[in-house]
């Protein structure tokens, strides 16, 4: 059996597609000509010098706003509800009269108890006179010890009865006062749950609820690990008194009022390994309140917020432009230019950063030069022509510029802020 090879002229059509594919591959090489041409000038890049800069230590958590005071208004006596004296959904002040119950039966009870007190007082006065007369006759032939003893017993019995009558009068006066329900705290009042004309009693349930508005609490759980990190960071700076709390609302806007931590739960939750912290924060009215109208405020009881815990005093940390930080499957890295203008790839560890500034926790030293402009022209080992790049923005300042990780455990670290 004989094998027959194709003729040379038949190979020519096969070579044409191969040559075309090779030309396309050369044209698609993404490396710039400056990195490929051995005899060309070094590519120009912009570098910044790594140096310590003031940054703010921070950590982010998910929290919930809670009212400082929450009071459910209930009836203390059984009576008809006669009047509701507030506008639902508005804010009331402590001491404002909110409900008025039927007063007639309770006023009659007060008068009856007052009459009993008067009667007992008169009888006690007579008993005191009788006792004094019996004691004065005791040293005479007409006096008898038994008469004195009876007078003393009667006087003491009437004294006790007067105390009882006075207690009943006081109780009747208290019940009469319960026919007017006043606001025990200031805050926003809910809708009324029982309308006029109904009989209310202590078992009727709440009539309405008052929720205080200013200040507010923010409750947020943090992991025990994060709690220990916060204690370690701020132990020498005054503890929790050295931190401030800022909020980011559900729509992403930053709340402009700072807060301070005022309570830490003494127990770690066993099911979540978290500790509950509480911060107090102001919640002022957005515009001057008008009588009878709802008051607009930014924080609402029960809403979710993002809580940022920050140190009051910034610390010094190394920072680089965020555009200088690249990443691959192994993590983050930057291009460093050495004294001979040679490029070196350097692995780094980032802390909490902003879209413009990256805080370097490890991998760089002060004084090193990092490429922040023209990073696409950098290759390990090539020589470049470095020049000054756009300087870093100023770091440090109000909360809200940084990005951190949320959740019940939160994330701690340093955070640069332009």
Tab-separated table of C-alpha atoms in Angstrom:
chain	number	residue	atom	x	y	z
A	1	UNK	CA	0.000	0.000	0.000
A	2	UNK	CA	1.412	3.374	-0.983
A	3	UNK	CA	0.878	6.705	0.943
A	4	UNK	CA	0.425	9.722	-1.284
A	5	UNK	CA	1.463	13.156	0.049
A	6	UNK	CA	-0.271	16.319	-1.154
A	7	UNK	CA	1.540	18.243	-3.758
A	8	UNK	CA	3.465	21.409	-2.625
A	9	UNK	CA	1.047	23.640	-4.410
A	10	UNK	CA	-1.756	22.220	-2.258
A	11	UNK	CA	0.027	23.453	0.978
A	12	UNK	CA	-0.017	27.082	-0.107
A	13	UNK	CA	-3.723	27.659	0.684
A	14	UNK	CA	-3.127	26.326	4.203
A	15	UNK	CA	-0.266	28.754	4.885
A	16	UNK	CA	-2.264	31.865	4.065
A	17	UNK	CA	-4.678	31.648	7.053
A	18	UNK	CA	-1.797	30.821	9.393
A	19	UNK	CA	0.168	33.897	8.318
A	20	UNK	CA	-2.945	36.061	8.704
A	21	UNK	CA	-3.516	34.794	12.255
A	22	UNK	CA	0.077	35.619	13.167
A	23	UNK	CA	-0.296	39.168	11.898
A	24	UNK	CA	-3.469	39.654	13.918
A	25	UNK	CA	-1.785	38.345	17.081
A	26	UNK	CA	1.101	40.804	16.680
A	27	UNK	CA	-1.313	43.674	16.119
A	28	UNK	CA	-3.339	42.740	19.206
A	29	UNK	CA	-0.348	42.819	21.605
A	30	UNK	CA	-1.583	45.186	24.354
A	31	UNK	CA	1.900	46.157	25.545
A	32	UNK	CA	2.861	49.706	24.563
A	33	UNK	CA	5.603	50.243	22.090
A	34	UNK	CA	7.729	51.981	24.735
A	35	UNK	CA	7.924	48.727	26.743
A	36	UNK	CA	8.781	46.679	23.627
A	37	UNK	CA	11.228	48.819	21.687
A	38	UNK	CA	14.674	48.028	23.123
A	39	UNK	CA	16.258	51.158	21.763
A	40	UNK	CA	13.447	53.654	22.467
A	41	UNK	CA	13.342	56.261	25.271
A	42	UNK	CA	12.017	55.182	28.716
A	43	UNK	CA	8.236	55.660	29.049
A	44	UNK	CA	7.173	58.700	31.073
A	45	UNK	CA	5.198	58.072	34.256
A	46	UNK	CA	3.893	60.206	37.102
A	47	UNK	CA	4.999	59.237	40.595
A	48	UNK	CA	4.063	60.290	44.119
A	49	UNK	CA	6.236	59.906	47.194
A	50	UNK	CA	4.813	57.727	49.919
A	51	UNK	CA	4.682	59.634	53.183
A	52	UNK	CA	2.688	59.546	56.428
A	53	UNK	CA	-0.529	61.521	56.272
A	54	UNK	CA	-3.255	62.197	58.860
A	55	UNK	CA	-6.067	59.679	58.507
A	56	UNK	CA	-9.059	58.891	60.666
A	57	UNK	CA	-9.524	55.465	62.236
A	58	UNK	CA	-13.048	54.226	61.684
A	59	UNK	CA	-15.298	51.196	61.609
A	60	UNK	CA	-18.768	50.733	60.147
A	61	UNK	CA	-21.737	48.808	61.523
A	62	UNK	CA	-25.453	48.439	60.848
A	63	UNK	CA	-27.662	50.005	63.508
A	64	UNK	CA	-31.220	50.958	64.295
A	65	UNK	CA	-32.559	54.264	65.608
A	66	UNK	CA	-34.522	54.032	68.865
A	67	UNK	CA	-36.367	56.636	70.913
A	68	UNK	CA	-34.928	57.559	74.290
A	69	UNK	CA	-38.420	57.540	75.840
A	70	UNK	CA	-41.461	55.565	74.738
A	71	UNK	CA	-44.621	55.824	76.824
A	72	UNK	CA	-47.951	54.090	76.331
A	73	UNK	CA	-50.811	56.148	77.740
A	74	UNK	CA	-53.352	54.086	79.679
A	75	UNK	CA	-56.351	54.885	81.851
A	76	UNK	CA	-55.787	54.478	85.594
A	77	UNK	CA	-59.502	54.439	86.480
A	78	UNK	CA	-62.696	53.149	84.880
A	79	UNK	CA	-64.727	55.953	83.308
A	80	UNK	CA	-66.169	57.281	80.067
A	81	UNK	CA	-63.707	59.004	77.736
A	82	UNK	CA	-65.078	62.519	77.247
A	83	UNK	CA	-62.395	64.506	75.365
A	84	UNK	CA	-59.257	64.044	73.293
A	85	UNK	CA	-57.234	67.255	73.473
A	86	UNK	CA	-54.359	66.679	71.015
A	87	UNK	CA	-53.808	66.411	67.264
A	88	UNK	CA	-52.657	62.974	66.209
A	89	UNK	CA	-49.140	62.795	64.784
A	90	UNK	CA	-47.980	66.079	66.315
A	91	UNK	CA	-45.483	66.651	69.098
A	92	UNK	CA	-46.626	67.275	72.657
A	93	UNK	CA	-44.748	68.655	75.633
A	94	UNK	CA	-44.372	67.052	79.030
A	95	UNK	CA	-47.377	67.993	81.176
A	96	UNK	CA	-49.791	68.687	78.290
A	97	UNK	CA	-53.380	67.577	78.951
A	98	UNK	CA	-54.202	64.849	76.415
A	99	UNK	CA	-57.413	63.113	77.574
A	100	UNK	CA	-60.200	64.039	79.964
A	101	UNK	CA	-62.400	61.336	81.478
A	102	UNK	CA	-65.805	61.634	83.166
A	103	UNK	CA	-65.232	63.459	86.484
A	104	UNK	CA	-68.662	63.494	88.217
A	105	UNK	CA	-68.501	60.165	90.092
A	106	UNK	CA	-64.983	60.858	91.283
A	107	UNK	CA	-65.830	64.359	92.492
A	108	UNK	CA	-68.723	62.861	94.489
A	109	UNK	CA	-66.364	60.268	95.979
A	110	UNK	CA	-64.025	63.047	97.092
A	111	UNK	CA	-66.871	64.931	98.779
A	112	UNK	CA	-68.049	61.781	100.543
A	113	UNK	CA	-64.553	61.004	101.800
A	114	UNK	CA	-64.123	64.603	102.931
A	115	UNK	CA	-67.377	64.380	104.911
A	116	UNK	CA	-66.184	61.237	106.653
A	117	UNK	CA	-62.957	62.960	107.569
A	118	UNK	CA	-64.902	65.869	109.083
A	119	UNK	CA	-67.118	63.523	111.084
A	120	UNK	CA	-64.145	61.588	112.450
A	121	UNK	CA	-62.369	64.823	113.322
A	122	UNK	CA	-65.377	66.045	115.354
A	123	UNK	CA	-65.671	62.758	117.194
A	124	UNK	CA	-61.967	62.761	117.960
A	125	UNK	CA	-62.182	66.294	119.358
A	126	UNK	CA	-65.008	65.195	121.690
A	127	UNK	CA	-63.008	62.141	122.759
A	128	UNK	CA	-60.032	64.334	123.602
A	129	UNK	CA	-62.270	66.543	125.819
A	130	UNK	CA	-63.756	63.514	127.548
A	131	UNK	CA	-60.290	62.069	128.199
A	132	UNK	CA	-59.045	65.356	129.646
A	133	UNK	CA	-62.094	65.606	131.970
A	134	UNK	CA	-61.668	62.050	133.208
A	135	UNK	CA	-57.979	62.586	133.878
A	136	UNK	CA	-58.699	65.799	135.840
A	137	UNK	CA	-61.219	63.968	138.086
A	138	UNK	CA	-58.920	61.035	138.714
A	139	UNK	CA	-57.370	62.668	141.816
A	140	UNK	CA	-60.789	63.446	143.375
A	141	UNK	CA	-63.327	61.182	145.075
A	142	UNK	CA	-65.487	61.384	141.920
A	143	UNK	CA	-62.733	60.078	139.670
A	144	UNK	CA	-62.379	56.438	138.591
A	145	UNK	CA	-59.509	54.699	136.805
A	146	UNK	CA	-61.895	52.699	134.649
A	147	UNK	CA	-63.444	55.876	133.257
A	148	UNK	CA	-60.011	57.173	132.288
A	149	UNK	CA	-59.113	53.886	130.626
A	150	UNK	CA	-62.323	53.889	128.588
A	151	UNK	CA	-61.701	57.484	127.510
A	152	UNK	CA	-58.154	56.637	126.390
A	153	UNK	CA	-59.355	53.645	124.346
A	154	UNK	CA	-62.097	55.667	122.691
A	155	UNK	CA	-59.690	58.486	121.861
A	156	UNK	CA	-57.188	56.094	120.253
A	157	UNK	CA	-59.922	54.308	118.264
A	158	UNK	CA	-61.222	57.569	116.850
A	159	UNK	CA	-57.655	58.670	115.971
A	160	UNK	CA	-57.216	55.484	113.925
A	161	UNK	CA	-60.580	55.962	112.237
A	162	UNK	CA	-59.604	59.514	111.303
A	163	UNK	CA	-56.397	58.253	109.685
A	164	UNK	CA	-58.433	55.757	107.662
A	165	UNK	CA	-60.867	58.440	106.572
A	166	UNK	CA	-58.014	60.710	105.539
A	167	UNK	CA	-56.455	57.875	103.495
A	168	UNK	CA	-59.767	57.276	101.716
A	169	UNK	CA	-59.986	60.992	100.963
A	170	UNK	CA	-56.494	60.947	99.512
A	171	UNK	CA	-57.344	57.923	97.384
A	172	UNK	CA	-60.494	59.626	96.096
A	173	UNK	CA	-58.457	62.724	95.211
A	174	UNK	CA	-55.915	60.594	93.348
A	175	UNK	CA	-58.657	58.860	91.364
A	176	UNK	CA	-60.143	62.244	90.513
A	177	UNK	CA	-56.733	63.387	89.237
A	178	UNK	CA	-56.562	60.253	87.058
A	179	UNK	CA	-59.536	61.539	85.075
A	180	UNK	CA	-57.077	63.890	83.371
A	181	UNK	CA	-54.304	62.150	81.422
A	182	UNK	CA	-51.208	64.321	80.902
A	183	UNK	CA	-48.118	63.722	78.790
A	184	UNK	CA	-45.364	62.319	81.024
A	185	UNK	CA	-42.647	63.065	78.418
A	186	UNK	CA	-42.212	65.268	75.370
A	187	UNK	CA	-42.392	63.655	71.954
A	188	UNK	CA	-44.527	62.733	68.970
A	189	UNK	CA	-47.884	61.206	69.841
A	190	UNK	CA	-49.511	58.467	67.816
A	191	UNK	CA	-53.126	58.184	66.717
A	192	UNK	CA	-55.662	57.512	69.440
A	193	UNK	CA	-56.795	53.908	69.702
A	194	UNK	CA	-60.002	54.592	71.683
A	195	UNK	CA	-62.383	57.361	70.690
A	196	UNK	CA	-64.619	59.601	72.759
A	197	UNK	CA	-67.677	58.057	74.385
A	198	UNK	CA	-66.122	54.690	75.128
A	199	UNK	CA	-65.549	53.351	78.605
A	200	UNK	CA	-61.861	52.995	79.385
A	201	UNK	CA	-60.167	51.219	82.255
A	202	UNK	CA	-56.682	49.934	83.200
A	203	UNK	CA	-57.455	46.756	81.254
A	204	UNK	CA	-58.450	48.601	78.048
A	205	UNK	CA	-54.897	48.772	76.778
A	206	UNK	CA	-53.001	51.842	75.560
A	207	UNK	CA	-54.927	54.892	74.421
A	208	UNK	CA	-51.940	56.288	72.459
A	209	UNK	CA	-48.133	56.179	72.450
A	210	UNK	CA	-45.650	59.023	72.884
A	211	UNK	CA	-42.216	58.604	71.279
A	212	UNK	CA	-39.525	61.102	72.252
A	213	UNK	CA	-37.758	62.832	69.342
A	214	UNK	CA	-34.653	64.669	70.493
A	215	UNK	CA	-32.174	63.212	71.261
A	216	UNK	CA	-32.361	59.698	69.845
A	217	UNK	CA	-30.519	56.465	70.537
A	218	UNK	CA	-28.743	54.399	67.904
A	219	UNK	CA	-28.322	50.732	68.810
A	220	UNK	CA	-25.824	48.652	66.870
A	221	UNK	CA	-24.389	45.186	67.548
A	222	UNK	CA	-20.698	44.613	66.928
A	223	UNK	CA	-18.750	41.387	67.013
A	224	UNK	CA	-16.719	40.671	70.107
A	225	UNK	CA	-13.598	40.761	67.930
A	226	UNK	CA	-14.446	44.271	66.717
A	227	UNK	CA	-15.215	45.302	70.281
A	228	UNK	CA	-11.764	44.179	71.418
A	229	UNK	CA	-10.169	46.008	68.471
A	230	UNK	CA	-11.948	49.239	69.403
A	231	UNK	CA	-10.879	48.886	73.034
A	232	UNK	CA	-7.292	48.311	71.970
A	233	UNK	CA	-7.225	51.243	69.537
A	234	UNK	CA	-8.701	53.806	71.888
A	235	UNK	CA	-7.551	52.544	75.286
A	236	UNK	CA	-4.757	55.107	75.536
A	237	UNK	CA	-6.918	57.875	74.036
A	238	UNK	CA	-9.705	57.960	76.592
A	239	UNK	CA	-11.650	54.833	75.671
A	240	UNK	CA	-15.073	55.226	74.107
A	241	UNK	CA	-15.058	58.890	75.070
A	242	UNK	CA	-12.404	59.393	72.384
A	243	UNK	CA	-14.654	58.264	69.533
A	244	UNK	CA	-17.495	59.936	67.697
A	245	UNK	CA	-20.398	58.362	65.843
A	246	UNK	CA	-21.724	59.407	62.436
A	247	UNK	CA	-24.750	58.032	60.596
A	248	UNK	CA	-25.524	57.332	56.961
A	249	UNK	CA	-29.236	57.126	56.240
A	250	UNK	CA	-31.011	54.521	54.150
A	251	UNK	CA	-30.940	56.717	51.029
A	252	UNK	CA	-27.147	57.091	51.289
A	253	UNK	CA	-27.141	60.659	52.583
A	254	UNK	CA	-24.868	61.564	55.471
A	255	UNK	CA	-26.524	62.737	58.689
A	256	UNK	CA	-24.958	66.006	59.818
A	257	UNK	CA	-25.192	65.516	63.593
A	258	UNK	CA	-22.419	63.617	65.423
A	259	UNK	CA	-23.110	61.305	68.334
A	260	UNK	CA	-21.247	59.660	71.197
A	261	UNK	CA	-21.378	56.173	72.669
A	262	UNK	CA	-22.993	56.218	76.107
A	263	UNK	CA	-23.606	52.536	76.830
A	264	UNK	CA	-22.092	49.108	76.115
A	265	UNK	CA	-23.996	45.951	76.979
A	266	UNK	CA	-22.226	43.980	79.726
A	267	UNK	CA	-23.081	40.630	78.110
A	268	UNK	CA	-22.043	39.020	74.828
A	269	UNK	CA	-24.956	37.487	72.922
A	270	UNK	CA	-24.242	33.759	72.791
A	271	UNK	CA	-26.103	33.069	69.545
A	272	UNK	CA	-24.370	35.815	67.537
A	273	UNK	CA	-21.185	36.541	69.567
A	274	UNK	CA	-21.963	40.259	69.419
A	275	UNK	CA	-22.051	43.090	71.925
A	276	UNK	CA	-24.758	45.752	71.787
A	277	UNK	CA	-23.559	49.358	71.799
A	278	UNK	CA	-25.663	52.481	72.123
A	279	UNK	CA	-24.948	56.009	70.977
A	280	UNK	CA	-26.902	59.174	71.713
A	281	UNK	CA	-27.313	61.646	68.862
A	282	UNK	CA	-29.218	64.900	68.402
A	283	UNK	CA	-32.320	64.993	66.195
A	284	UNK	CA	-33.233	68.683	65.787
A	285	UNK	CA	-36.231	69.958	63.851
A	286	UNK	CA	-35.558	70.759	60.198
A	287	UNK	CA	-37.617	73.950	60.403
A	288	UNK	CA	-39.239	75.957	63.182
A	289	UNK	CA	-42.273	74.027	64.441
A	290	UNK	CA	-45.769	75.473	64.069
A	291	UNK	CA	-48.537	74.772	66.592
A	292	UNK	CA	-50.785	71.912	65.550
A	293	UNK	CA	-48.521	70.727	62.703
A	294	UNK	CA	-46.166	67.725	62.581
A	295	UNK	CA	-42.486	68.519	63.161
A	296	UNK	CA	-40.083	67.302	60.467
A	297	UNK	CA	-36.900	65.599	61.729
A	298	UNK	CA	-34.286	63.462	59.968
A	299	UNK	CA	-34.223	60.487	62.335
A	300	UNK	CA	-37.235	58.266	62.916
A	301	UNK	CA	-37.671	55.698	65.623
A	302	UNK	CA	-36.995	52.192	64.288
A	303	UNK	CA	-35.194	53.055	61.027
A	304	UNK	CA	-32.010	51.304	59.871
A	305	UNK	CA	-28.813	53.351	59.513
A	306	UNK	CA	-25.142	52.751	58.833
A	307	UNK	CA	-23.079	53.664	61.896
A	308	UNK	CA	-19.502	54.894	61.492
A	309	UNK	CA	-17.400	54.907	64.649
A	310	UNK	CA	-14.433	57.265	64.276
A	311	UNK	CA	-11.560	58.448	66.409
A	312	UNK	CA	-11.678	62.097	67.387
A	313	UNK	CA	-7.982	62.600	66.631
A	314	UNK	CA	-6.490	61.467	63.300
A	315	UNK	CA	-3.450	59.194	63.242
A	316	UNK	CA	-0.513	59.164	60.832
A	317	UNK	CA	-0.585	56.437	58.163
A	318	UNK	CA	0.867	55.854	54.709
A	319	UNK	CA	-1.485	56.800	51.866
A	320	UNK	CA	-1.289	56.555	48.071
A	321	UNK	CA	-3.646	57.601	45.267
A	322	UNK	CA	-6.320	54.969	44.771
A	323	UNK	CA	-5.599	54.876	41.018
A	324	UNK	CA	-2.075	53.647	41.806
A	325	UNK	CA	-3.431	50.497	43.445
A	326	UNK	CA	-3.955	47.564	41.092
A	327	UNK	CA	-5.218	44.089	41.905
A	328	UNK	CA	-5.113	40.556	40.591
A	329	UNK	CA	-5.935	37.119	41.929
A	330	UNK	CA	-3.150	37.408	44.524
A	331	UNK	CA	-4.369	40.718	45.930
A	332	UNK	CA	-3.437	44.412	45.700
A	333	UNK	CA	-0.142	45.780	44.398
A	334	UNK	CA	1.527	48.985	43.206
A	335	UNK	CA	4.394	49.830	40.850
A	336	UNK	CA	7.395	51.204	42.757
A	337	UNK	CA	10.224	53.129	41.055
A	338	UNK	CA	13.649	52.565	42.663
A	339	UNK	CA	16.718	54.805	42.710
A	340	UNK	CA	17.758	53.596	39.225
A	341	UNK	CA	14.280	54.406	37.859
A	342	UNK	CA	13.547	50.695	37.495
A	343	UNK	CA	9.992	49.449	38.046
A	344	UNK	CA	9.238	46.913	40.779
A	345	UNK	CA	5.927	45.258	41.579
A	346	UNK	CA	5.139	45.550	45.300
A	347	UNK	CA	2.376	43.649	47.106
A	348	UNK	CA	0.518	45.779	49.666
A	349	UNK	CA	-2.228	45.456	52.265
A	350	UNK	CA	-4.909	48.141	52.184
A	351	UNK	CA	-6.897	49.511	55.076
A	352	UNK	CA	-10.246	51.204	54.661
A	353	UNK	CA	-9.976	53.574	51.721
A	354	UNK	CA	-11.918	56.086	49.700
A	355	UNK	CA	-12.374	56.153	45.921
A	356	UNK	CA	-9.450	58.629	45.743
A	357	UNK	CA	-7.079	57.647	48.559
A	358	UNK	CA	-5.805	54.224	49.628
A	359	UNK	CA	-4.437	53.674	53.141
A	360	UNK	CA	-1.507	51.248	53.070
A	361	UNK	CA	-1.230	49.031	56.118
A	362	UNK	CA	1.853	47.096	54.940
A	363	UNK	CA	4.109	46.670	51.909
A	364	UNK	CA	5.463	50.221	51.506
A	365	UNK	CA	7.867	52.491	53.370
A	366	UNK	CA	7.921	56.249	53.665
A	367	UNK	CA	9.959	57.893	50.924
A	368	UNK	CA	9.333	55.307	48.214
A	369	UNK	CA	8.024	56.434	44.839
A	370	UNK	CA	4.811	54.905	43.486
A	371	UNK	CA	3.506	55.245	39.937
A	372	UNK	CA	0.063	56.837	39.935
A	373	UNK	CA	-0.084	58.131	36.345
A	374	UNK	CA	0.862	55.965	33.384
A	375	UNK	CA	0.509	52.712	35.294
A	376	UNK	CA	-0.444	50.972	32.044
A	377	UNK	CA	3.095	51.597	30.753
A	378	UNK	CA	4.797	49.981	33.738
A	379	UNK	CA	6.386	46.521	33.547
A	380	UNK	CA	8.598	44.783	36.115
A	381	UNK	CA	12.260	45.635	35.552
A	382	UNK	CA	11.896	48.264	32.820
A	383	UNK	CA	13.380	51.714	33.150
A	384	UNK	CA	10.975	54.658	33.214
A	385	UNK	CA	11.205	58.430	33.168
A	386	UNK	CA	9.464	59.526	36.386
A	387	UNK	CA	7.923	62.923	36.916
A	388	UNK	CA	5.705	64.487	39.586
A	389	UNK	CA	2.112	63.313	39.480
A	390	UNK	CA	-1.012	65.030	40.723
A	391	UNK	CA	-0.649	65.255	44.513
A	392	UNK	CA	-2.866	63.332	46.891
A	393	UNK	CA	-6.017	65.092	48.082
A	394	UNK	CA	-6.029	66.225	51.668
A	395	UNK	CA	-7.137	63.507	54.075
A	396	UNK	CA	-9.001	63.842	57.319
A	397	UNK	CA	-12.247	65.749	57.810
A	398	UNK	CA	-15.946	65.126	58.241
A	399	UNK	CA	-17.386	61.664	58.204
A	400	UNK	CA	-18.963	60.085	55.217
A	401	UNK	CA	-16.258	60.065	52.565
A	402	UNK	CA	-14.899	56.652	53.356
A	403	UNK	CA	-16.176	53.231	52.542
A	404	UNK	CA	-16.179	50.386	55.007
A	405	UNK	CA	-17.888	47.073	55.351
A	406	UNK	CA	-21.152	46.871	57.205
A	407	UNK	CA	-22.973	44.126	58.996
A	408	UNK	CA	-23.461	43.192	62.581
A	409	UNK	CA	-19.762	42.526	63.030
A	410	UNK	CA	-18.593	45.618	61.199
A	411	UNK	CA	-15.087	46.287	59.977
A	412	UNK	CA	-12.410	48.323	61.608
A	413	UNK	CA	-9.332	50.077	60.316
A	414	UNK	CA	-7.984	53.407	59.229
A	415	UNK	CA	-9.928	55.466	56.766
A	416	UNK	CA	-8.638	58.296	54.622
A	417	UNK	CA	-11.002	61.144	53.939
A	418	UNK	CA	-10.577	63.763	51.211
